[in-house]
C-alpha atoms as a printed R data frame, in Angstrom:
    type eleno elety resid chain resno       x       y       z
1   ATOM     1    CA   UNK     A     1 -14.971 -11.280   2.897
2   ATOM     2    CA   UNK     A     2 -16.337 -14.529   4.300
3   ATOM     3    CA   UNK     A     3 -15.175 -15.988   7.643
4   ATOM     4    CA   UNK     A     4 -13.573 -18.903   5.778
5   ATOM     5    CA   UNK     A     5 -11.631 -16.555   3.523
6   ATOM     6    CA   UNK     A     6 -10.498 -14.459   6.474
7   ATOM     7    CA   UNK     A     7  -9.379 -17.628   8.258
8   ATOM     8    CA   UNK     A     8  -7.488 -18.805   5.177
9   ATOM     9    CA   UNK     A     9  -5.746 -15.426   4.811
10  ATOM    10    CA   UNK     A    10  -4.776 -15.449   8.481
11  ATOM    11    CA   UNK     A    11  -3.361 -18.970   8.141
12  ATOM    12    CA   UNK     A    12  -1.382 -17.935   5.052
13  ATOM    13    CA   UNK     A    13   0.076 -14.891   6.839
14  ATOM    14    CA   UNK     A    14   1.108 -17.092   9.768
15  ATOM    15    CA   UNK     A    15   2.657 -19.626   7.392
16  ATOM    16    CA   UNK     A    16   4.606 -16.833   5.702
17  ATOM    17    CA   UNK     A    17   6.023 -15.737   9.058
18  ATOM    18    CA   UNK     A    18   6.885 -19.335   9.946
19  ATOM    19    CA   UNK     A    19   8.606 -19.867   6.611
20  ATOM    20    CA   UNK     A    20  10.753 -16.783   7.066
21  ATOM    21    CA   UNK     A    21  11.650 -17.825  10.604
22  ATOM    22    CA   UNK     A    22  12.751 -21.250   9.402
23  ATOM    23    CA   UNK     A    23  14.756 -19.729   6.568
24  ATOM    24    CA   UNK     A    24  16.590 -17.335   8.824
25  ATOM    25    CA   UNK     A    25  17.323 -19.812  11.616
26  ATOM    26    CA   UNK     A    26  17.439 -23.329  10.260
27  ATOM    27    CA   UNK     A    27  18.033 -23.294   6.511
28  ATOM    28    CA   UNK     A    28  21.719 -24.011   5.956
29  ATOM    29    CA   UNK     A    29  21.736 -23.224   2.251
30  ATOM    30    CA   UNK     A    30  22.168 -19.618   1.151
31  ATOM    31    CA   UNK     A    31  20.365 -20.488  -2.094
32  ATOM    32    CA   UNK     A    32  17.334 -21.782  -0.187
33  ATOM    33    CA   UNK     A    33  17.215 -18.657   1.985
34  ATOM    34    CA   UNK     A    34  17.430 -16.500  -1.115
35  ATOM    35    CA   UNK     A    35  14.593 -18.428  -2.766
36  ATOM    36    CA   UNK     A    36  12.351 -18.050   0.304
37  ATOM    37    CA   UNK     A    37  12.943 -14.301   0.437
38  ATOM    38    CA   UNK     A    38  12.372 -13.965  -3.301
39  ATOM    39    CA   UNK     A    39   9.013 -15.747  -3.125
40  ATOM    40    CA   UNK     A    40   7.776 -13.596  -0.224
41  ATOM    41    CA   UNK     A    41   8.894 -10.369  -1.853
42  ATOM    42    CA   UNK     A    42   7.532 -11.090  -5.284
43  ATOM    43    CA   UNK     A    43   4.445 -12.763  -6.695
44  ATOM    44    CA   UNK     A    44   3.637 -15.511  -4.198
45  ATOM    45    CA   UNK     A    45   1.622 -13.503  -1.603
46  ATOM    46    CA   UNK     A    46  -0.455 -11.745  -4.251
47  ATOM    47    CA   UNK     A    47  -1.207 -15.017  -6.024
48  ATOM    48    CA   UNK     A    48  -2.155 -16.710  -2.753
49  ATOM    49    CA   UNK     A    49  -4.543 -13.889  -1.814
50  ATOM    50    CA   UNK     A    50  -6.041 -13.877  -5.297
51  ATOM    51    CA   UNK     A    51  -6.649 -17.622  -5.120
52  ATOM    52    CA   UNK     A    52  -8.276 -17.380  -1.683
53  ATOM    53    CA   UNK     A    53 -10.589 -14.473  -2.512
54  ATOM    54    CA   UNK     A    54 -11.407 -15.214  -6.145
55  ATOM    55    CA   UNK     A    55 -11.742 -12.735  -8.985
56  ATOM    56    CA   UNK     A    56 -15.415 -11.816  -8.528
57  ATOM    57    CA   UNK     A    57 -14.997 -10.825  -4.866
58  ATOM    58    CA   UNK     A    58 -11.837  -8.889  -5.597
59  ATOM    59    CA   UNK     A    59 -13.633  -6.967  -8.339
60  ATOM    60    CA   UNK     A    60 -16.553  -6.151  -6.029
61  ATOM    61    CA   UNK     A    61 -14.218  -4.906  -3.297
62  ATOM    62    CA   UNK     A    62 -11.593  -3.348  -5.549
63  ATOM    63    CA   UNK     A    63  -8.780  -5.590  -4.293
64  ATOM    64    CA   UNK     A    64  -6.117  -5.335  -6.994
65  ATOM    65    CA   UNK     A    65  -2.580  -5.022  -5.674
66  ATOM    66    CA   UNK     A    66  -0.065  -2.613  -7.180
67  ATOM    67    CA   UNK     A    67   2.692  -5.077  -8.010
68  ATOM    68    CA   UNK     A    68   6.296  -4.056  -8.518
69  ATOM    69    CA   UNK     A    69   5.828  -1.955 -11.674
70  ATOM    70    CA   UNK     A    70   3.068   0.332 -10.389
71  ATOM    71    CA   UNK     A    71   4.528   0.500  -6.884
72  ATOM    72    CA   UNK     A    72   7.866   1.661  -8.285
73  ATOM    73    CA   UNK     A    73   6.172   4.286 -10.453
74  ATOM    74    CA   UNK     A    74   4.205   5.684  -7.502
75  ATOM    75    CA   UNK     A    75   7.025   5.757  -4.969
76  ATOM    76    CA   UNK     A    76   9.549   7.163  -7.444
77  ATOM    77    CA   UNK     A    77   7.215  10.158  -7.827
78  ATOM    78    CA   UNK     A    78   7.581  10.931  -4.111
79  ATOM    79    CA   UNK     A    79  10.570  12.737  -2.533
80  ATOM    80    CA   UNK     A    80  11.110   9.848  -0.112
81  ATOM    81    CA   UNK     A    81  14.369  11.233   1.231
82  ATOM    82    CA   UNK     A    82  12.563  14.411   2.365
83  ATOM    83    CA   UNK     A    83   9.556  12.667   3.935
84  ATOM    84    CA   UNK     A    84   9.587  12.099   7.676
85  ATOM    85    CA   UNK     A    85   7.052   9.268   7.327
86  ATOM    86    CA   UNK     A    86   5.468   7.398   4.440
87  ATOM    87    CA   UNK     A    87   1.780   6.578   4.969
88  ATOM    88    CA   UNK     A    88  -0.359   4.192   2.916
89  ATOM    89    CA   UNK     A    89  -4.049   4.331   3.931
90  ATOM    90    CA   UNK     A    90  -4.972   1.404   1.651
91  ATOM    91    CA   UNK     A    91  -1.969  -0.742   2.429
92  ATOM    92    CA   UNK     A    92  -3.029  -4.142   1.122
93  ATOM    93    CA   UNK     A    93  -0.083  -6.556   1.255
94  ATOM    94    CA   UNK     A    94   2.408  -3.697   1.270
95  ATOM    95    CA   UNK     A    95   3.597  -3.264  -2.321
96  ATOM    96    CA   UNK     A    96   3.933   0.517  -1.979
97  ATOM    97    CA   UNK     A    97   5.635   0.369   1.407
98  ATOM    98    CA   UNK     A    98   8.084  -2.223   0.075
99  ATOM    99    CA   UNK     A    99   8.941  -0.015  -2.890
100 ATOM   100    CA   UNK     A   100   9.467   2.860  -0.454
101 ATOM   101    CA   UNK     A   101  11.626   0.773   1.883
102 ATOM   102    CA   UNK     A   102  13.926  -0.060  -1.013
103 ATOM   103    CA   UNK     A   103  14.862   3.629  -0.985
104 ATOM   104    CA   UNK     A   104  15.355   3.912   2.788
105 ATOM   105    CA   UNK     A   105  18.795   3.614   4.393
106 ATOM   106    CA   UNK     A   106  19.870   0.538   6.307
107 ATOM   107    CA   UNK     A   107  20.809   0.597   9.963
108 ATOM   108    CA   UNK     A   108  23.990  -0.945  11.377
109 ATOM   109    CA   UNK     A   109  22.082  -4.136  12.193
110 ATOM   110    CA   UNK     A   110  18.969  -5.857  10.945
111 ATOM   111    CA   UNK     A   111  17.167  -5.042  14.196
112 ATOM   112    CA   UNK     A   112  18.068  -1.367  13.841
113 ATOM   113    CA   UNK     A   113  16.800  -1.306  10.263
114 ATOM   114    CA   UNK     A   114  13.454  -2.863  11.182
115 ATOM   115    CA   UNK     A   115  12.991  -0.494  14.129
116 ATOM   116    CA   UNK     A   116  13.727   2.507  11.916
117 ATOM   117    CA   UNK     A   117  11.352   1.309   9.199
118 ATOM   118    CA   UNK     A   118   8.606   0.693  11.767
119 ATOM   119    CA   UNK     A   119   8.904   4.333  12.840
120 ATOM   120    CA   UNK     A   120   9.012   5.714   9.317
121 ATOM   121    CA   UNK     A   121   6.438   3.538   7.521
122 ATOM   122    CA   UNK     A   122   2.731   3.489   8.383
123 ATOM   123    CA   UNK     A   123  -0.092   1.439   6.884
124 ATOM   124    CA   UNK     A   124  -3.843   1.102   7.299
125 ATOM   125    CA   UNK     A   125  -6.175  -1.553   5.932
126 ATOM   126    CA   UNK     A   126  -9.545  -3.105   6.680
127 ATOM   127    CA   UNK     A   127  -8.036  -6.585   6.789
128 ATOM   128    CA   UNK     A   128  -5.546  -7.631   9.455
129 ATOM   129    CA   UNK     A   129  -4.000 -10.495   7.429
130 ATOM   130    CA   UNK     A   130  -3.055  -8.027   4.678
131 ATOM   131    CA   UNK     A   131  -1.218  -5.838   7.185
132 ATOM   132    CA   UNK     A   132   0.514  -8.894   8.642
133 ATOM   133    CA   UNK     A   133   1.714  -9.905   5.181
134 ATOM   134    CA   UNK     A   134   2.928  -6.366   4.524
135 ATOM   135    CA   UNK     A   135   5.020  -6.399   7.715
136 ATOM   136    CA   UNK     A   136   6.397  -9.903   7.068
137 ATOM   137    CA   UNK     A   137   7.412  -8.802   3.571
138 ATOM   138    CA   UNK     A   138   9.171  -5.726   4.959
139 ATOM   139    CA   UNK     A   139  11.117  -7.990   7.302
140 ATOM   140    CA   UNK     A   140  12.037 -10.184   4.334
141 ATOM   141    CA   UNK     A   141  13.199  -7.121   2.395
142 ATOM   142    CA   UNK     A   142  15.389  -6.002   5.297
143 ATOM   143    CA   UNK     A   143  16.959  -9.462   5.413
144 ATOM   144    CA   UNK     A   144  17.544  -9.428   1.655
145 ATOM   145    CA   UNK     A   145  19.107  -5.964   1.688
146 ATOM   146    CA   UNK     A   146  21.404  -6.830   4.584
147 ATOM   147    CA   UNK     A   147  22.490  -9.870   2.608
148 ATOM   148    CA   UNK     A   148  22.750 -12.235   5.548
149 ATOM   149    CA   UNK     A   149  20.810 -14.285   8.071
150 ATOM   150    CA   UNK     A   150  20.821 -13.447  11.760
151 ATOM   151    CA   UNK     A   151  20.598 -16.588  13.895
152 ATOM   152    CA   UNK     A   152  19.776 -14.490  16.952
153 ATOM   153    CA   UNK     A   153  17.028 -12.480  15.318
154 ATOM   154    CA   UNK     A   154  13.442 -13.247  16.299
155 ATOM   155    CA   UNK     A   155  11.091 -12.080  13.587
156 ATOM   156    CA   UNK     A   156   8.075 -10.217  14.951
157 ATOM   157    CA   UNK     A   157   4.769 -11.842  14.104
158 ATOM   158    CA   UNK     A   158   2.884  -8.806  15.439
159 ATOM   159    CA   UNK     A   159   2.774  -5.646  13.367
160 ATOM   160    CA   UNK     A   160   4.266  -2.450  14.818
161 ATOM   161    CA   UNK     A   161   1.883   0.209  16.141
162 ATOM   162    CA   UNK     A   162   2.306   2.159  12.900
163 ATOM   163    CA   UNK     A   163   0.273  -0.575  11.126
164 ATOM   164    CA   UNK     A   164  -3.430  -0.280  11.984
165 ATOM   165    CA   UNK     A   165  -6.508  -2.302  11.096
166 ATOM   166    CA   UNK     A   166  -8.887   0.534  10.305
167 ATOM   167    CA   UNK     A   167 -11.507   1.901   7.930
168 ATOM   168    CA   UNK     A   168  -9.517   4.686   6.300
169 ATOM   169    CA   UNK     A   169 -12.666   6.556   5.268
170 ATOM   170    CA   UNK     A   170 -13.864   6.828   8.875
171 ATOM   171    CA   UNK     A   171 -10.783   6.952  11.090
172 ATOM   172    CA   UNK     A   172  -8.177   9.752  11.136
173 ATOM   173    CA   UNK     A   173  -4.983   9.370   9.140
174 ATOM   174    CA   UNK     A   174  -3.047  11.642  11.516
175 ATOM   175    CA   UNK     A   175  -0.967  13.174   8.740
176 ATOM   176    CA   UNK     A   176   1.700  15.727   9.587
177 ATOM   177    CA   UNK     A   177   3.565  18.309   7.548
178 ATOM   178    CA   UNK     A   178   6.512  16.606   5.939
179 ATOM   179    CA   UNK     A   179   4.742  13.246   5.554
180 ATOM   180    CA   UNK     A   180   4.578  11.386   2.280
181 ATOM   181    CA   UNK     A   181   1.287   9.748   1.268
182 ATOM   182    CA   UNK     A   182   1.227   6.866  -1.222
183 ATOM   183    CA   UNK     A   183  -2.019   5.362  -2.457
184 ATOM   184    CA   UNK     A   184  -3.457   2.813  -4.826
185 ATOM   185    CA   UNK     A   185  -7.026   3.016  -3.478
186 ATOM   186    CA   UNK     A   186  -9.920   0.760  -4.513
187 ATOM   187    CA   UNK     A   187 -11.397   1.461  -7.958
188 ATOM   188    CA   UNK     A   188 -14.840  -0.179  -7.784
189 ATOM   189    CA   UNK     A   189 -18.050   1.851  -8.188
190 ATOM   190    CA   UNK     A   190 -19.766   2.954  -4.973
191 ATOM   191    CA   UNK     A   191 -22.575   5.281  -3.972
192 ATOM   192    CA   UNK     A   192 -21.117   8.739  -3.465
193 ATOM   193    CA   UNK     A   193 -20.678   9.599   0.257
194 ATOM   194    CA   UNK     A   194 -22.750  12.507   1.507
195 ATOM   195    CA   UNK     A   195 -19.660  14.567   2.214
196 ATOM   196    CA   UNK     A   196 -18.222  14.347  -1.307
197 ATOM   197    CA   UNK     A   197 -17.725  17.588  -3.197
198 ATOM   198    CA   UNK     A   198 -18.543  15.881  -6.452
199 ATOM   199    CA   UNK     A   199 -22.297  15.363  -6.329
200 ATOM   200    CA   UNK     A   200 -24.345  12.200  -5.946
201 ATOM   201    CA   UNK     A   201 -24.817   8.873  -7.677
202 ATOM   202    CA   UNK     A   202 -22.242   6.219  -8.482
203 ATOM   203    CA   UNK     A   203 -18.592   7.212  -8.263
204 ATOM   204    CA   UNK     A   204 -15.262   5.433  -8.122
205 ATOM   205    CA   UNK     A   205 -14.226   4.347  -4.620
206 ATOM   206    CA   UNK     A   206 -10.951   6.200  -5.196
207 ATOM   207    CA   UNK     A   207 -12.802   9.537  -5.008
208 ATOM   208    CA   UNK     A   208 -13.412   9.662  -1.223
209 ATOM   209    CA   UNK     A   209  -9.843   8.453  -0.613
210 ATOM   210    CA   UNK     A   210  -8.463  11.293  -2.704
211 ATOM   211    CA   UNK     A   211 -10.782  13.878  -1.144
212 ATOM   212    CA   UNK     A   212  -9.817  12.700   2.333
213 ATOM   213    CA   UNK     A   213  -6.118  12.718   1.479
214 ATOM   214    CA   UNK     A   214  -6.155  16.311   0.293
215 ATOM   215    CA   UNK     A   215  -8.948  17.671   2.482
216 ATOM   216    CA   UNK     A   216  -7.664  16.331   5.805
217 ATOM   217    CA   UNK     A   217  -3.945  16.826   5.296
218 ATOM   218    CA   UNK     A   218  -2.100  19.864   6.633
219 ATOM   219    CA   UNK     A   219   0.042  21.918   4.299
220 ATOM   220    CA   UNK     A   220   3.299  20.282   3.296
221 ATOM   221    CA   UNK     A   221   2.155  16.672   2.746
222 ATOM   222    CA   UNK     A   222   3.551  15.057  -0.412
223 ATOM   223    CA   UNK     A   223   1.094  12.822  -2.290
224 ATOM   224    CA   UNK     A   224   1.631  10.207  -4.984
225 ATOM   225    CA   UNK     A   225  -1.491   8.256  -5.933
226 ATOM   226    CA   UNK     A   226  -2.633   5.945  -8.701
227 ATOM   227    CA   UNK     A   227  -6.309   6.644  -9.421
228 ATOM   228    CA   UNK     A   228  -8.807   5.881 -12.206
229 ATOM   229    CA   UNK     A   229  -8.158   7.955 -15.326
230 ATOM   230    CA   UNK     A   230 -11.754   9.227 -15.198
231 ATOM   231    CA   UNK     A   231 -10.803  11.447 -12.241
232 ATOM   232    CA   UNK     A   232  -8.237  13.175 -14.443
233 ATOM   233    CA   UNK     A   233 -10.276  13.525 -17.608
234 ATOM   234    CA   UNK     A   234 -13.959  12.785 -16.940
235 ATOM   235    CA   UNK     A   235 -16.347  15.735 -17.308
236 ATOM   236    CA   UNK     A   236 -18.302  14.828 -14.166
237 ATOM   237    CA   UNK     A   237 -15.134  15.206 -12.036
238 ATOM   238    CA   UNK     A   238 -14.287  18.736 -13.192
239 ATOM   239    CA   UNK     A   239 -15.328  20.128  -9.804
240 ATOM   240    CA   UNK     A   240 -12.907  17.732  -8.111
241 ATOM   241    CA   UNK     A   241 -10.020  18.861 -10.304
242 ATOM   242    CA   UNK     A   242 -10.751  22.531  -9.583
243 ATOM   243    CA   UNK     A   243 -10.819  21.756  -5.860
244 ATOM   244    CA   UNK     A   244  -7.498  19.898  -6.078
245 ATOM   245    CA   UNK     A   245  -5.891  22.793  -7.903
246 ATOM   246    CA   UNK     A   246  -6.977  25.170  -5.143
247 ATOM   247    CA   UNK     A   247  -5.651  22.991  -2.318
248 ATOM   248    CA   UNK     A   248  -2.413  21.718  -3.850
249 ATOM   249    CA   UNK     A   249   0.763  23.126  -5.281
250 ATOM   250    CA   UNK     A   250   2.908  21.431  -7.909
251 ATOM   251    CA   UNK     A   251  -0.147  19.420  -8.958
252 ATOM   252    CA   UNK     A   252   0.624  16.924 -11.708
253 ATOM   253    CA   UNK     A   253  -1.923  14.569 -13.271
254 ATOM   254    CA   UNK     A   254  -0.720  12.137 -15.940
255 ATOM   255    CA   UNK     A   255  -2.525   9.356 -17.824
256 ATOM   256    CA   UNK     A   256  -0.699   6.009 -17.463
257 ATOM   257    CA   UNK     A   257  -2.846   3.539 -19.412
258 ATOM   258    CA   UNK     A   258  -4.381   0.207 -18.472
259 ATOM   259    CA   UNK     A   259  -3.840  -0.920 -14.874
260 ATOM   260    CA   UNK     A   260  -4.139  -4.592 -15.799
261 ATOM   261    CA   UNK     A   261  -6.200  -6.790 -18.070
262 ATOM   262    CA   UNK     A   262  -7.871  -8.313 -15.045
263 ATOM   263    CA   UNK     A   263  -8.927  -4.991 -13.497
264 ATOM   264    CA   UNK     A   264  -9.675  -3.550 -16.979
265 ATOM   265    CA   UNK     A   265  -9.443   0.121 -15.991
266 ATOM   266    CA   UNK     A   266  -7.268   2.975 -17.188
267 ATOM   267    CA   UNK     A   267  -5.383   4.842 -14.491
268 ATOM   268    CA   UNK     A   268  -3.602   8.137 -13.931
269 ATOM   269    CA   UNK     A   269  -0.773   9.164 -11.638
270 ATOM   270    CA   UNK     A   270  -1.458  12.132  -9.376
271 ATOM   271    CA   UNK     A   271   1.521  13.861  -7.753
272 ATOM   272    CA   UNK     A   272   0.991  16.890  -5.522
273 ATOM   273    CA   UNK     A   273   1.940  18.705  -2.348
274 ATOM   274    CA   UNK     A   274  -0.807  20.091  -0.154
C-alpha cells in the first residue's frame, strides 16, 4: 500500500467518523440519519476502499471484503451465543464483526452496548484505517439497532484496545477456550512459510492463517472460516486436511461456489471446534 493510499484511507475513515457524529448530533431529520447509517453499514465503505486501492493492488494483497452475504453465512455457522469473545484476525473493514454484532444483545443504553461489544469483539489487521472503519461501522450498527440518536453521546474516534494493528501471522492471537474465531483470510498465492505442514512452493495465503488458527488455539475454540476451495478438495492439501481432522472435532468442510466474479476463486466454508 502506497503512502498516498494509506493517507487517503485514513482521511476516509476520519470523514466517516465525522459524518456519523454530525448525523447523531446535528441532523434533525430521522430520514437523513437513517440514510447516513445505511450508507456506512452497507456498500459505501467497501466501494470507497476499492476505489482508493484499485483492483490490481487488491488482487496482489488479497483484499476482497466479505460483504453481507458471506459474512452472514460465516457468522451463522458459529454458536455466537456460547462464545465469550468473537475474534477476527483478518478484520478488514469489519464485515464479519458486524454480522456477529447483529446477533449480540443490546445494553440498556447505547454507551452500554458499545462498551459490551468492545469487550466481546476483537479484530486484527495490518492496516489501521481498516480497523477504524470497522469500529465506526459497529458504532453505526449500535445506533441503528437502538433506533434513536443520542445527543449526549460522543462517538469514539479511537478503536478500543480489542482492535489491534498487527501482522496476524507473526503476533499472538491470544485465543482462549470458549472464544469464537471468524475468518475470511487473504486468498492470493504466496511462498509457503517455513513452518507450514504442507510442504514448499506457492500456496494460498489462507493456508498459514488456517494453520495458525488451529495450531495455536487451545481446546474449545469455535472456528468458522471461508477459505479457497482448493484447501478442501485439492490433492496437494491432503496432509492439511488430515492434520485438521486430528486437531478438531465436529469438523465440517463444505464447498460454497464462486466468491465473486472479481476475485474469481471458488471457496469453501470450514466449521470446527478445536
